[in-house]
mmCIF file of C-alpha atoms in Angstrom:
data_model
loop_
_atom_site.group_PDB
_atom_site.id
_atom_site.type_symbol
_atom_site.label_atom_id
_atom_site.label_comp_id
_atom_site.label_asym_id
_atom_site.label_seq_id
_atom_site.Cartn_x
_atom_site.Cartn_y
_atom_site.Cartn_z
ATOM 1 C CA UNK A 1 61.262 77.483 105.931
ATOM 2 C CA UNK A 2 64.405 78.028 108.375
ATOM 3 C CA UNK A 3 65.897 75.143 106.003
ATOM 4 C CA UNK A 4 65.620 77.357 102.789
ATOM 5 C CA UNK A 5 66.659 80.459 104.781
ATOM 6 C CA UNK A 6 70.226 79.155 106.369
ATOM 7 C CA UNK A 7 70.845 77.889 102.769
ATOM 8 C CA UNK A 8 70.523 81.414 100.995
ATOM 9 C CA UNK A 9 71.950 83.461 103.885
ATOM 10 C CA UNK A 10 75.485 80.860 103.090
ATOM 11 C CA UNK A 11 75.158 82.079 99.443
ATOM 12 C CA UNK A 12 74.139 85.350 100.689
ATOM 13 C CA UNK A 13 77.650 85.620 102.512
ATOM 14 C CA UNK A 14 79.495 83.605 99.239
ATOM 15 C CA UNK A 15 78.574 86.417 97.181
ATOM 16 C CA UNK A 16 78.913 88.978 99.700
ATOM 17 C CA UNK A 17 83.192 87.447 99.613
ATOM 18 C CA UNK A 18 82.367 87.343 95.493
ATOM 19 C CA UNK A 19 81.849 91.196 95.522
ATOM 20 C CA UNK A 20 84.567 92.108 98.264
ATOM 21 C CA UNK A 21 87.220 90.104 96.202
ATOM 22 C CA UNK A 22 86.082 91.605 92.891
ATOM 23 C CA UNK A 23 86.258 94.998 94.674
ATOM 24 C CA UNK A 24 89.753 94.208 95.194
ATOM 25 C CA UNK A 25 90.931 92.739 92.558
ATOM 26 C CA UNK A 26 90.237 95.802 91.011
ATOM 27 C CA UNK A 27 91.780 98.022 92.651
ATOM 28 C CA UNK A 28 94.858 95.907 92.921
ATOM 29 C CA UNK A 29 95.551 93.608 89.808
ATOM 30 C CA UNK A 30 92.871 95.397 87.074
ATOM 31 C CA UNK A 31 93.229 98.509 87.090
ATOM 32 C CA UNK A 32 95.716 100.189 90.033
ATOM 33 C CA UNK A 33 95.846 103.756 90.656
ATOM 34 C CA UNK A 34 99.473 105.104 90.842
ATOM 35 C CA UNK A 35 99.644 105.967 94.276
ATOM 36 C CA UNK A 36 96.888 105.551 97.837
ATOM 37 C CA UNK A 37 96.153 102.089 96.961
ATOM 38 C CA UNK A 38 94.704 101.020 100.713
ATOM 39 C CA UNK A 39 92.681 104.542 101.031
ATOM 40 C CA UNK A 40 90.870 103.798 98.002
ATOM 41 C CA UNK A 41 90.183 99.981 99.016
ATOM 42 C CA UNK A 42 89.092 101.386 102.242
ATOM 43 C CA UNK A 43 86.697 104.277 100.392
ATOM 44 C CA UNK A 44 85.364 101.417 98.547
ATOM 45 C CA UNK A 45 84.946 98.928 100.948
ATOM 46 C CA UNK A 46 83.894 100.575 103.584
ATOM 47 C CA UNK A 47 79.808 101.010 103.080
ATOM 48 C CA UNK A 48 80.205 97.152 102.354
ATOM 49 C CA UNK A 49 81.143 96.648 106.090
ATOM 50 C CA UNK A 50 78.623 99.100 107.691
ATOM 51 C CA UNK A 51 75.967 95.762 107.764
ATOM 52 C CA UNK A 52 78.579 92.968 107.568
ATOM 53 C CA UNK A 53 78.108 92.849 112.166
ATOM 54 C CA UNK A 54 74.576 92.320 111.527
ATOM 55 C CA UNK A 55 74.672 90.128 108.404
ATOM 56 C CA UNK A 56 76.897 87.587 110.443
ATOM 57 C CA UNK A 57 73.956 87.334 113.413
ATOM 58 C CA UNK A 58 71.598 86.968 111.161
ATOM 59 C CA UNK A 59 69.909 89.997 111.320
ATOM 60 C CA UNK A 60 67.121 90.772 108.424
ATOM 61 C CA UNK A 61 67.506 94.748 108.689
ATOM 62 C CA UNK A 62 71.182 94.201 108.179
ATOM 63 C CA UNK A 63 69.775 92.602 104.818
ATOM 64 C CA UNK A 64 68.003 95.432 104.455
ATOM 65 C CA UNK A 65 70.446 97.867 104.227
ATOM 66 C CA UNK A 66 73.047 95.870 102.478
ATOM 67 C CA UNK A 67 70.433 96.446 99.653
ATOM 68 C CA UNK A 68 70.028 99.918 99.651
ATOM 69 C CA UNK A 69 73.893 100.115 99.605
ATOM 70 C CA UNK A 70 74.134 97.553 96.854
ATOM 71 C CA UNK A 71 72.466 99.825 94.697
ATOM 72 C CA UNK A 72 75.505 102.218 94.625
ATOM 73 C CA UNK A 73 77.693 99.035 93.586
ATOM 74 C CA UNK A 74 75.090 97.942 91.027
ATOM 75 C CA UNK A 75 75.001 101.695 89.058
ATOM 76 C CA UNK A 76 79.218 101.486 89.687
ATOM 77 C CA UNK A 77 79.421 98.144 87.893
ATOM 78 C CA UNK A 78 77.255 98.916 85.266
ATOM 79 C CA UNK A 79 78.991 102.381 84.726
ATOM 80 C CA UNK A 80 82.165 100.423 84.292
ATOM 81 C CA UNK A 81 80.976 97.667 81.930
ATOM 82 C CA UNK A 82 79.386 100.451 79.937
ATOM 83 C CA UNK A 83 82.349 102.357 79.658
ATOM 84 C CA UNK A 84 85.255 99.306 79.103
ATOM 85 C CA UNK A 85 83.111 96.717 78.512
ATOM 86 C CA UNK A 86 86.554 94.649 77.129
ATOM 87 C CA UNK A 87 87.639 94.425 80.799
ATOM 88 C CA UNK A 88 85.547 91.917 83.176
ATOM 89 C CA UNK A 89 85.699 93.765 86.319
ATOM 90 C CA UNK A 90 82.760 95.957 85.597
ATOM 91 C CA UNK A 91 80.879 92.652 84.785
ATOM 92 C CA UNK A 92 81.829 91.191 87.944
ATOM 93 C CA UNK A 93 81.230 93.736 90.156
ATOM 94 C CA UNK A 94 77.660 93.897 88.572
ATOM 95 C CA UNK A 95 76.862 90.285 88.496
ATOM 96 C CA UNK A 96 77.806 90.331 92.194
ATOM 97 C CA UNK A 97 75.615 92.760 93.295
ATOM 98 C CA UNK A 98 72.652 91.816 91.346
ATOM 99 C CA UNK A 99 72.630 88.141 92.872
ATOM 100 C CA UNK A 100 73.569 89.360 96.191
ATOM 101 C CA UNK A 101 70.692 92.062 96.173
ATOM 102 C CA UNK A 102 68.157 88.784 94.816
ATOM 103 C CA UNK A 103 69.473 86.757 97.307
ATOM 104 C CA UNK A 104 69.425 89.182 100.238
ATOM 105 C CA UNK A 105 65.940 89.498 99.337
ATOM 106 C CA UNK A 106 65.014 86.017 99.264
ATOM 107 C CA UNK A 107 66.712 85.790 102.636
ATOM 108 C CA UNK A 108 65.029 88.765 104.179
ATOM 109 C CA UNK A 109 61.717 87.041 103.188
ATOM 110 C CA UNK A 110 62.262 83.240 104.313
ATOM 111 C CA UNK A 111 63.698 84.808 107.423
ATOM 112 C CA UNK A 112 61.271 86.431 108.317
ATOM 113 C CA UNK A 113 58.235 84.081 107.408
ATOM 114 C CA UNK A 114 61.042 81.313 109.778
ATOM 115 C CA UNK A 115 60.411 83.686 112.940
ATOM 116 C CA UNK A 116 56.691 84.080 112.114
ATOM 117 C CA UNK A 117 56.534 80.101 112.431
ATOM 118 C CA UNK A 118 58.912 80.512 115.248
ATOM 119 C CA UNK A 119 56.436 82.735 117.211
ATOM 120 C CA UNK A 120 53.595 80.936 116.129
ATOM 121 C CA UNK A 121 54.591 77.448 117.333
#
């Protein structure tokens, strides 16, 4: 089981980089506001890194809330796909967050069935 689980927590963290990049691409290349460029990378950004210190030990309630505050990116990206669905960002920033929320899942669960066995053994 702790075989399974180190391989989706990589493409846990792969798609975690997926959604920061698409984050700021755009805000940089896309579609760039005319002035406060870094403040609204930080604004936008910055609930991403609240669980990123737990999410690189491991941790499964780190997972845990990285879900709750994909939910916000999820309802963003589909907001912007729905409203310019001609530009891909939207689409990204959706398809990121939809297979990092299934694969933060599936790593919360194999995790934490790998420390059962751990405990048990």
């Amino acid at each position: 089981m702790q075989k399974k689980a180190n391989r989706i927590y990589h493409i846990s963290l792969a798609l975690y980089a997926g959604l920061v990049l698409s984050l700021l691409a755009e805000t940089w290349w896309f579609t760039p506001p005319d002035n406060h460029v870094w403040i609204i990378s930080l604004l936008q950004l910055l609930p991403l890194f609240l669980p990123l210190y737990g999410l690189l030990k491991r941790g499964i309630r780190a997972a845990s809330w990285l879900c709750f505050i994909l939910c916000f990116y999820f309802t963003s990206g589909v907001l912007d796909a729905w409203l310019r669905p001609e530009q891909p960002h939207g689409w990204f920033i959706t398809g990121f967050s939809v297979s990092l929320f299934i694969t933060s899942i599936m790593f919360i669960r194999w995790q934490a069935q790998a420390n059962r066995e751990m405990a048990n053994a």
